[in-house]
Tab-separated table of C-alpha atoms in Angstrom:
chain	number	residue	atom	x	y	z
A	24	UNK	CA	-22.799	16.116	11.156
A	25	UNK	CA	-25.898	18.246	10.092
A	26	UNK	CA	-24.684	21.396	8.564
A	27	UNK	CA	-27.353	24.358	8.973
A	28	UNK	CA	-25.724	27.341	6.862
A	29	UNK	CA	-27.722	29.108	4.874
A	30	UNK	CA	-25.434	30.675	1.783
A	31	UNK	CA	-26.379	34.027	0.577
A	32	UNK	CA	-23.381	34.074	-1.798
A	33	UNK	CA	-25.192	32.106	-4.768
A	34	UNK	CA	-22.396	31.028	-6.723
A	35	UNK	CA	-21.448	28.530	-3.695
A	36	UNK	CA	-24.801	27.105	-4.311
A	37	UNK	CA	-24.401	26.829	-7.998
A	38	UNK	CA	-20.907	24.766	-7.994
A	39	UNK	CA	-20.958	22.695	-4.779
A	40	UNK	CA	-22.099	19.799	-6.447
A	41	UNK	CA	-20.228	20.325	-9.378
A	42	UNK	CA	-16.635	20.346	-7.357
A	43	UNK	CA	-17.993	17.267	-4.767
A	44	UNK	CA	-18.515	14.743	-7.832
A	45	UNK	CA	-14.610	16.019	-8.897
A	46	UNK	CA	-13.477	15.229	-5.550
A	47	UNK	CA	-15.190	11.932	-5.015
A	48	UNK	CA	-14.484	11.227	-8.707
A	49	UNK	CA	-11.032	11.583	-7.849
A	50	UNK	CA	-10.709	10.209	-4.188
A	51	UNK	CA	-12.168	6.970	-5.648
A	52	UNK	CA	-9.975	6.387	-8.789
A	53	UNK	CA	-6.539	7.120	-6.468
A	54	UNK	CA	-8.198	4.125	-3.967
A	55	UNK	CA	-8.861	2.098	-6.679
A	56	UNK	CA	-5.316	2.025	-7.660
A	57	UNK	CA	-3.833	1.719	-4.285
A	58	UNK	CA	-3.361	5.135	-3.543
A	59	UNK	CA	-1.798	6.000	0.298
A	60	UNK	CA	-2.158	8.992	2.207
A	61	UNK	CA	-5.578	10.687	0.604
A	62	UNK	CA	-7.855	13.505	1.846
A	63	UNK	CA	-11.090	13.073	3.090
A	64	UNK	CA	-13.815	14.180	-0.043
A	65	UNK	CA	-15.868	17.191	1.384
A	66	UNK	CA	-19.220	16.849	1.158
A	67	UNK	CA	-21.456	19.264	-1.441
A	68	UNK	CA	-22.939	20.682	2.060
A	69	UNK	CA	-19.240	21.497	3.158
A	70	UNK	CA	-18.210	22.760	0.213
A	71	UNK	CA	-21.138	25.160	-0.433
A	72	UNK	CA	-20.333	26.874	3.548
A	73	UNK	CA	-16.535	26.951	3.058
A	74	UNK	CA	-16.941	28.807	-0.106
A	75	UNK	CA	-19.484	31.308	1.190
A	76	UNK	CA	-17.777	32.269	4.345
A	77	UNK	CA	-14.524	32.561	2.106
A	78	UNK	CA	-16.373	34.644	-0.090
A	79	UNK	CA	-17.794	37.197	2.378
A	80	UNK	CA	-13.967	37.125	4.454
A	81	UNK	CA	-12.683	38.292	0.900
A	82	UNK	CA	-14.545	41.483	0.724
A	83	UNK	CA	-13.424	42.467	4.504
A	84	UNK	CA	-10.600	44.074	5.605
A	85	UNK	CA	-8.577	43.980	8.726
A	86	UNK	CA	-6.475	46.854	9.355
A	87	UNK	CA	-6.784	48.474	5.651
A	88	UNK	CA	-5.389	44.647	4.313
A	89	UNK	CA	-7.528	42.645	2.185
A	90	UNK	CA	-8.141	39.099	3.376
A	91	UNK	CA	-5.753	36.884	1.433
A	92	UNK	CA	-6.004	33.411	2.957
A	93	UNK	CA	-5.703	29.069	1.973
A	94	UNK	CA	-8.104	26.769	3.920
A	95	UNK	CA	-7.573	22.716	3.653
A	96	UNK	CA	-10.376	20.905	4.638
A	97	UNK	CA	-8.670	17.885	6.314
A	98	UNK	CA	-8.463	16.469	10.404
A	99	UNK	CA	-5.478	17.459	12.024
A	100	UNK	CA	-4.420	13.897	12.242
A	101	UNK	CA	-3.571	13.876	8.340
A	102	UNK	CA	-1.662	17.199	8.498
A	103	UNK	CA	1.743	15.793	9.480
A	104	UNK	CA	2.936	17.945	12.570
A	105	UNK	CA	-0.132	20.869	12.315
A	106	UNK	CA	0.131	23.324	14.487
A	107	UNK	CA	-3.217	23.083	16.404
A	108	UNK	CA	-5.475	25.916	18.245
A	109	UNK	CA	-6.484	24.785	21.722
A	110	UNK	CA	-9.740	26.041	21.328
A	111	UNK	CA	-11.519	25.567	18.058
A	112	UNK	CA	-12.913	28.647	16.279
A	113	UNK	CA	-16.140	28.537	14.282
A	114	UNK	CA	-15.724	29.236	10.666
A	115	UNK	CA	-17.095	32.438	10.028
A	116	UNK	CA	-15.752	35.295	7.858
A	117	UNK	CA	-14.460	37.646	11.052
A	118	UNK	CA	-12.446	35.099	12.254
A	119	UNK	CA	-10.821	34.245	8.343
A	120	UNK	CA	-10.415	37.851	8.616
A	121	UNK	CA	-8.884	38.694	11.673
A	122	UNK	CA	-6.552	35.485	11.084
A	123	UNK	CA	-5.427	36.217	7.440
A	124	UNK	CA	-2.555	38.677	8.429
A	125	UNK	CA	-0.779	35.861	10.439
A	126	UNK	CA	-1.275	32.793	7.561
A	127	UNK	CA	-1.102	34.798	4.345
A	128	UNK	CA	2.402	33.315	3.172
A	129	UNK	CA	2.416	30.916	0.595
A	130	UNK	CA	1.981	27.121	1.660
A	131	UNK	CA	0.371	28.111	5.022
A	132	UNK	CA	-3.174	26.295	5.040
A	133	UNK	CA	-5.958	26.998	7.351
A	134	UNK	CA	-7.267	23.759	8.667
A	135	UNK	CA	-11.319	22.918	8.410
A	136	UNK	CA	-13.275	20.172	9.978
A	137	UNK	CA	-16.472	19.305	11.409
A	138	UNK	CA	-17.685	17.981	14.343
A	139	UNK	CA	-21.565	17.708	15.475
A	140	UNK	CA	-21.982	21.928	15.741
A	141	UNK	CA	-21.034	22.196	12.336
A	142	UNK	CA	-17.501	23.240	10.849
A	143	UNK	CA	-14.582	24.923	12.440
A	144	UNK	CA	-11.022	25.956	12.134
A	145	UNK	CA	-8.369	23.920	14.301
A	146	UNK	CA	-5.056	25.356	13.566
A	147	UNK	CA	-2.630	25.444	10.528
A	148	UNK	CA	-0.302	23.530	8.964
A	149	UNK	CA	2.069	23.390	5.625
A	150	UNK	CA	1.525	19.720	4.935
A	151	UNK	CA	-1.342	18.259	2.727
A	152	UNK	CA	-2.643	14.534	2.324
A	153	UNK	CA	-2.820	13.647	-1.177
A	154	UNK	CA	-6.312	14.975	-3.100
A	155	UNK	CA	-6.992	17.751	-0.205
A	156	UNK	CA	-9.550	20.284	-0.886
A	157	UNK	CA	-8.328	23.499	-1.030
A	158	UNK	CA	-9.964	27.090	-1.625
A	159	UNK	CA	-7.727	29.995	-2.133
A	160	UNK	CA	-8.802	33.458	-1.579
A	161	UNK	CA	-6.404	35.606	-3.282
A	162	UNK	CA	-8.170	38.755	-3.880
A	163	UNK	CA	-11.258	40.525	-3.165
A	164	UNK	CA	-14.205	38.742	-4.706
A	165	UNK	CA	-11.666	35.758	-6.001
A	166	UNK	CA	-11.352	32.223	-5.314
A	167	UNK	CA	-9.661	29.231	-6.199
A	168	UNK	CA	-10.628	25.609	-5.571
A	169	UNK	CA	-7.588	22.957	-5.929
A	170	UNK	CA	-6.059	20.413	-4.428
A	171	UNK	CA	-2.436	18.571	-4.142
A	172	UNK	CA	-1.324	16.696	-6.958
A	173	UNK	CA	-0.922	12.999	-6.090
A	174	UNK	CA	3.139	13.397	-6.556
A	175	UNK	CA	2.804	16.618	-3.772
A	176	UNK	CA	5.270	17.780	-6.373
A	177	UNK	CA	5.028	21.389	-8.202
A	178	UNK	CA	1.555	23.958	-8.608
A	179	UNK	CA	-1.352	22.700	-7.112
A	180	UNK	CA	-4.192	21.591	-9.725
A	181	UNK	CA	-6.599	23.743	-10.086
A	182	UNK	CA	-10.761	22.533	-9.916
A	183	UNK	CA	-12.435	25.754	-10.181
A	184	UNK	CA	-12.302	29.425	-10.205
A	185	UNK	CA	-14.637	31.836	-8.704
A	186	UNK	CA	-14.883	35.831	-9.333
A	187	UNK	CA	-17.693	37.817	-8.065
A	188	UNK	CA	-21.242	36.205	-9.890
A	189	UNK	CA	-18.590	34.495	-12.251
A	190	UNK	CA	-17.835	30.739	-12.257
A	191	UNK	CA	-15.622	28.746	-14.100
A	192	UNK	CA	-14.902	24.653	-13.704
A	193	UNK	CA	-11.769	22.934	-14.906
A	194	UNK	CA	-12.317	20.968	-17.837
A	195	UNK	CA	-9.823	18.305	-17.753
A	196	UNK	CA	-11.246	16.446	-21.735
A	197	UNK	CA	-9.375	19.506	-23.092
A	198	UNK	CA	-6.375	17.586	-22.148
A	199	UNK	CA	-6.853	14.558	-23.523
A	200	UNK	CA	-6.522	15.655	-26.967
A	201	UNK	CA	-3.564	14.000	-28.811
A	202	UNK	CA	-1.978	17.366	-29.276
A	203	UNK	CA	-1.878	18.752	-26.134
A	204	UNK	CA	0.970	20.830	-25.073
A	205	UNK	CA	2.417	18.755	-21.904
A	206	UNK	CA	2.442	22.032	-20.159
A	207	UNK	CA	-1.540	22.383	-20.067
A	208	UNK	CA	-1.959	18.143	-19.672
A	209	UNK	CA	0.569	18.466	-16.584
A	210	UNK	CA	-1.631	21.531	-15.088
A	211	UNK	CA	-4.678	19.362	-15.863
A	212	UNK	CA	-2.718	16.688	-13.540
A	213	UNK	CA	-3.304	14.062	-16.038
A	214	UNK	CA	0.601	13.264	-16.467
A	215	UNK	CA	1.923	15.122	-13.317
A	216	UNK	CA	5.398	13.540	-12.500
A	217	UNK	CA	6.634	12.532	-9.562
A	218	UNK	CA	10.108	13.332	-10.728
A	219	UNK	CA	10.582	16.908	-8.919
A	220	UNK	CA	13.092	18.096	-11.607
A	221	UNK	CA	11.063	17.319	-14.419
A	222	UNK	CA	10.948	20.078	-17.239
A	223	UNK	CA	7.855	20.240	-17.818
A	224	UNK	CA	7.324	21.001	-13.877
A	225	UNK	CA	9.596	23.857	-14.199
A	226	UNK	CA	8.165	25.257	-17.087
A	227	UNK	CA	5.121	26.024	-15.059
A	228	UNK	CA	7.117	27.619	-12.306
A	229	UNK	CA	7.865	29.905	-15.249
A	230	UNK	CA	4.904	30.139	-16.720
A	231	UNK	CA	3.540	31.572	-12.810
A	232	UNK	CA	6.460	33.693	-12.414
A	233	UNK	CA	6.025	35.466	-15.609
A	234	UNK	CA	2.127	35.828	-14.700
A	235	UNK	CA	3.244	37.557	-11.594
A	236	UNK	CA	4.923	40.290	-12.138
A	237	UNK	CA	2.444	41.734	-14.021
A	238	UNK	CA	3.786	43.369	-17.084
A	239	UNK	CA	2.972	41.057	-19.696
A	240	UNK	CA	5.452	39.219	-22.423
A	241	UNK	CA	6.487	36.213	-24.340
A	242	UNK	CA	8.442	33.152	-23.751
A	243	UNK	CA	10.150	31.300	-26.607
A	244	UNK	CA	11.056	27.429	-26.139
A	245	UNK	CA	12.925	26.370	-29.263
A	246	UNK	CA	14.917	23.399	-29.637
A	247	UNK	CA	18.472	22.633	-28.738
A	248	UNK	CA	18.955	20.782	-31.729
A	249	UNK	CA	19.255	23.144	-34.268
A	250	UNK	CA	18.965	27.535	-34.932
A	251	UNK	CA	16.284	27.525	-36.962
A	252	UNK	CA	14.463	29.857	-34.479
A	253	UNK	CA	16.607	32.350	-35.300
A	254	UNK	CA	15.077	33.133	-39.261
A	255	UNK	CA	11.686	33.963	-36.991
A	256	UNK	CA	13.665	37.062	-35.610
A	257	UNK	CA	15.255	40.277	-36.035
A	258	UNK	CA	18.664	40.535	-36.180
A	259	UNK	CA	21.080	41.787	-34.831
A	260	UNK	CA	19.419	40.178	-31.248
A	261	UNK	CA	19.055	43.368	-29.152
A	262	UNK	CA	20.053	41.423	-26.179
A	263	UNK	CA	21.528	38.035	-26.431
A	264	UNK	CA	23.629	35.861	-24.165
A	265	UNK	CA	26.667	34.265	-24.782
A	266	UNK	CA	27.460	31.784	-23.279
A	267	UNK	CA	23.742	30.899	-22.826
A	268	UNK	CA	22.907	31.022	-18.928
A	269	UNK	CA	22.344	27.657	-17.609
A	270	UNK	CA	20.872	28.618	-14.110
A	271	UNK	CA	17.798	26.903	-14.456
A	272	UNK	CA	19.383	24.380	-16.526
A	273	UNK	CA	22.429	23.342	-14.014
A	274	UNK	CA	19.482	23.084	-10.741
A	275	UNK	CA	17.069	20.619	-13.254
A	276	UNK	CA	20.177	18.351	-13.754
A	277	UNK	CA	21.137	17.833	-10.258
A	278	UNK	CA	21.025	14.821	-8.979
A	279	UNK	CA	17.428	14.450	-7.321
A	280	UNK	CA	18.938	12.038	-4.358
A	281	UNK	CA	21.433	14.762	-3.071
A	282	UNK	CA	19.244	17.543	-2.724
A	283	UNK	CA	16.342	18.144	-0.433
A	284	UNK	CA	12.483	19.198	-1.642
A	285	UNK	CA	13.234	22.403	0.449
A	286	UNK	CA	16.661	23.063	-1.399
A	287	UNK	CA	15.198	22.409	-4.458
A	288	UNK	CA	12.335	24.746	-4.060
A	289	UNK	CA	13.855	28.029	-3.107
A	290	UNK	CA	16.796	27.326	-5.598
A	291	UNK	CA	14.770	26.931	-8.338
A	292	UNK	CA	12.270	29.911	-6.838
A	293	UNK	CA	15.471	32.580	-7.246
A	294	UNK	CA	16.933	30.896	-10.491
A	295	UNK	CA	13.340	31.267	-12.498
A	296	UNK	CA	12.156	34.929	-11.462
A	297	UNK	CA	16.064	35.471	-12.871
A	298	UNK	CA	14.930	34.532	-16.096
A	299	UNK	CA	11.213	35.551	-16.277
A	300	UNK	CA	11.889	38.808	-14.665
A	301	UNK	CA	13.510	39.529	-18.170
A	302	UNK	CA	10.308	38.549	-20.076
A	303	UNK	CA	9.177	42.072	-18.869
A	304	UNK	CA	11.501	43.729	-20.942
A	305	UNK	CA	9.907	44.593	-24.665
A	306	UNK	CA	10.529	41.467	-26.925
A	307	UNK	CA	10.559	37.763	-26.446
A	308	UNK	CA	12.685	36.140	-24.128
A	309	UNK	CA	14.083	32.580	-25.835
A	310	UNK	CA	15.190	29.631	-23.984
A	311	UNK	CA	16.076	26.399	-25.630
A	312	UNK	CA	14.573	23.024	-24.426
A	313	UNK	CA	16.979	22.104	-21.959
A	314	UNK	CA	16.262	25.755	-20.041
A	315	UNK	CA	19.120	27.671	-21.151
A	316	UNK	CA	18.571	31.297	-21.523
A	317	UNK	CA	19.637	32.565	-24.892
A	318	UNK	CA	18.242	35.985	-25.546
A	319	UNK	CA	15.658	38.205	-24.296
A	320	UNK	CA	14.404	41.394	-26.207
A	321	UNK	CA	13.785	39.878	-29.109
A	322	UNK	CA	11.555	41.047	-32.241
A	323	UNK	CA	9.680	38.430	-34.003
A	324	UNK	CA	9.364	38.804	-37.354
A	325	UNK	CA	7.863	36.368	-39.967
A	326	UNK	CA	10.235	34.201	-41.455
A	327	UNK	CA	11.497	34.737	-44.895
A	328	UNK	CA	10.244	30.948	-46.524
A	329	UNK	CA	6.893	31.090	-44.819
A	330	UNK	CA	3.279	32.743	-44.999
A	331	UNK	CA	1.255	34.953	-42.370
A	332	UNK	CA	-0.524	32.813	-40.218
A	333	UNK	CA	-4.304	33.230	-40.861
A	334	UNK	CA	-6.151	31.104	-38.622
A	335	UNK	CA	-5.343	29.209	-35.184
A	336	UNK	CA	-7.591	27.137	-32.620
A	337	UNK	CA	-8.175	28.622	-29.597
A	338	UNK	CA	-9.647	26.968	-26.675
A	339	UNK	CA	-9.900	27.158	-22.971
A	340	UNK	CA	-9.913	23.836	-20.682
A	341	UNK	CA	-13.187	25.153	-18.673
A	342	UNK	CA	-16.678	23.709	-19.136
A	343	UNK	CA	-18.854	24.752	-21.464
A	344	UNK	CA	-15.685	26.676	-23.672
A	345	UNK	CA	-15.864	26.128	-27.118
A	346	UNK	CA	-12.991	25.526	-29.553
A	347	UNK	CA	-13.051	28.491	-31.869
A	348	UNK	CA	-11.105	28.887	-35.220
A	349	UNK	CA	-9.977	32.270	-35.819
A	350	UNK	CA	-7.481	34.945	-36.544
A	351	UNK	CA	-4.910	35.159	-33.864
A	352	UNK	CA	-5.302	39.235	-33.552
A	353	UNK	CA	-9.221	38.153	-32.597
A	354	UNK	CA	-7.668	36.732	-28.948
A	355	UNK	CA	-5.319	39.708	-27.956
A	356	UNK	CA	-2.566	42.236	-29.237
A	357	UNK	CA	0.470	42.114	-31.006
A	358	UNK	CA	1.727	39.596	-28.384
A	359	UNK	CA	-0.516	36.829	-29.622
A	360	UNK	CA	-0.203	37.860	-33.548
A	361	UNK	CA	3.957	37.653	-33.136
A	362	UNK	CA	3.328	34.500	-31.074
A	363	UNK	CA	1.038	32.585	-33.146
A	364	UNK	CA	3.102	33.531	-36.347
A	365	UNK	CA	6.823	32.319	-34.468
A	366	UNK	CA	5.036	28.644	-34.304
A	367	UNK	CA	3.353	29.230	-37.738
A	368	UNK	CA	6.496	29.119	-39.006
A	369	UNK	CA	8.471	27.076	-36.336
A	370	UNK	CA	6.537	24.331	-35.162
A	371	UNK	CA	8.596	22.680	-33.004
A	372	UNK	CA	8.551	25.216	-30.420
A	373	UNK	CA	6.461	26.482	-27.931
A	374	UNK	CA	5.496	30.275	-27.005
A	375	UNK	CA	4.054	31.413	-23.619
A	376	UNK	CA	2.619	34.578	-24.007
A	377	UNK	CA	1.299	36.448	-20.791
A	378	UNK	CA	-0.878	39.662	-20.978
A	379	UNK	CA	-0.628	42.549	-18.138
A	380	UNK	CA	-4.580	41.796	-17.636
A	381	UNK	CA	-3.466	38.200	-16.355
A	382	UNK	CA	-4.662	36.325	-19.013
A	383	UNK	CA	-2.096	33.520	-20.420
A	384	UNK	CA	-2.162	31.717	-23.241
A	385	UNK	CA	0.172	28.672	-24.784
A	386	UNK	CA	0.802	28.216	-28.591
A	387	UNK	CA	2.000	25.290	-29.788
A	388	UNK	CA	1.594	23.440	-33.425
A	389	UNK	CA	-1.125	20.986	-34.108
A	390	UNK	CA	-0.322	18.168	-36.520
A	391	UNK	CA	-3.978	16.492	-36.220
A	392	UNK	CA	-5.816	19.779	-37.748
A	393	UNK	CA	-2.249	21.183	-39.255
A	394	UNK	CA	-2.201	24.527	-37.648
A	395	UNK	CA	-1.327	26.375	-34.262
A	396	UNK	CA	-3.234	25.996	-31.322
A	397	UNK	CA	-3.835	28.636	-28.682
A	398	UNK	CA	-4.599	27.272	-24.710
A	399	UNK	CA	-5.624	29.943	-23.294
A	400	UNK	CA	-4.389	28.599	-19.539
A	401	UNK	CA	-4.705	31.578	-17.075
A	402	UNK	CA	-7.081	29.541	-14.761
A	403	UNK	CA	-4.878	26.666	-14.326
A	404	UNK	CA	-2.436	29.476	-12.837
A	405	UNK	CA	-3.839	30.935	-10.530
């Protein structure tokens, strides 16, 4: 295959080869280990066109609609039962636009291959082999590189994020720190399970939903175990719940071999936008470690035995972020501040903090460097 595109969108040229060596990186270690049903790894050449068409299609507009479209670059052999084109359609930005409107739903994928002219698009399809390269365009200007976990369980993993002359690449060290939240090492897809009722999985669905609707708020995970949460805010709880509501809690503890993926999936779908809808409403929304809703509206306050929280580490898993140390009202709004100081003085919880701008960040306690820890985790989201 000799592939004769010439990019004019530069940052294709600039992280082709970045997101080929993740790929083959990848590809190789899941062979290694006896891996079954893997992608092919697109080549830097591949990558660089798919992302520049993708780019210009984002900017276009068919009938007054922005161009929201997934593309897969696999054969139609390794998508299951695709559903295949009879004649195949060069990849160029009019035809991404003129076929967004009919594959914009979520878990639709475009299919791209290559044959001696260059590449082409050869149908769709909703099933993925494991490792597939994957470039969202979401919004204008805005694109997403991932591919399927290895489980084919949960949010894709994100590789790389593209916005206008911006780029950002995934750096997956950030997870290997011995702190880690297991909410930012699962995104990372360094301990995804394969278990598709795991917590941790469903924590991210929340962690999306919350992102999506837009209006910022905060998410408290405290533990089952014990109240102590509850001398980290106001009281009388503006609006708690009694008994605590166990929706999302009753669908994790099903029984995994009487329920379909499909069941599974729009269940939990309608039982978490119940619960992170709520995170809308001014306050913090608590849930306990098992998923039961508890209270939302709640004020934080500082805690009557503890200190203000000075300092936190902040840090971003993208290359070439640094690891900063500094007040928590330097990284956002009274959000963050209430946030930060709730695991200042409760550290074994977690807080999930979304902003209306999109950006998302995780605090959690860090007993290597005694003091919270901020993962700021929007691009793992998206």
């Amino acid at each position: 295959m000799e592939l004769t595109h010439e990019s004019t969108y530069q940052a294709a040229t600039k992280v082709c080869g970045t997101v080929a060596a993740h790929f083959d990186k990848h590809l190789a270690c899941a062979a290694k280990n006896g891996e079954e049903e893997l992608a092919t790894a697109p080549s830097e050449k591949a990558i660089e066109i798919i992302i520049d068409v993708a780019f210009w299609a984002s900017l276009r507009k068919e009938e007054g609609y922005v161009t929201r479209i997934s593309l897969a670059f696999l054969q139609p052999e390794q998508a299951g039962k695709p559903l295949l084109f009879e004649r195949r359609i060069p990849l160029t930005a009019k035809a991404l636009t003129k076929l967004a409107p009919g594959v914009e739903r979520p878990g639709v994928h475009v299919g791209i291959w290559h044959d001696e002219d260059g590449l082409y698009i050869w149908g769709t399809t909703i099933k993925l082999p494991n490792y597939c390269f994957v470039l969202d365009v979401s919004e204008p200007g805005l694109l997403v590189i991932k591919h399927r976990r290895l489980s084919g369980l949960g949010k894709f993993t994100n590789v790389a994020m593209l916005k206008g002359d911006q780029v950002r690449v995934v750096n997956e060290d950030i997870g290997q720190q011995p702190d880690s939240p297991e909410i930012l090492t699962n995104l990372l897809g360094l301990n995804a399970s394969v278990v598709w009722n795991e917590p941790v999985n469903v924590l991210i669905q929340m962690a999306v939903s919350m992102r999506a609707h837009k209006r910022g708020g905060i998410l408290l995970v405290v533990p089952s175990a014990h109240d102590n949460w509850r001398e980290s805010i106001i009281h009388p709880l503006q609006y708690p719940v009694s008994p605590s509501f166990s929706g999302v809690a009753d669908l994790i503890r099903k029984d995994g071999n009487i329920v379909s993926e499909i069941y599974w999936q729009n269940a939990l779908r309608r039982e978490v936008e119940n619960v992170t809808g709520l995170t809308a409403v001014d306050g913090a929304t608590v849930i306990n470690d098992e998923h039961e809703l508890i209270a939302f509206g709640a004020k934080i306050t500082r805690a009557n035995r503890s200190t203000p929280v000075e300092l936190i580490r902040m840090s971003e898993p993208v290359m070439g972020g640094n690891t900063m140390i500094l007040h928590p009202s330097a990284i956002g709004g009274t959000r963050h501040l209430s946030a930060a100081q709730f695991i200042h003085d409760q550290r074994d919880a977690l807080a999930l903090v979304a902003s209306q701008d999109g950006n998302f960040t995780v605090f959690s306690w860090s007993p290597e460097v005694e003091m919270v820890q901020a993962h700021r985790i929007d691009i793992l989201l998206l």
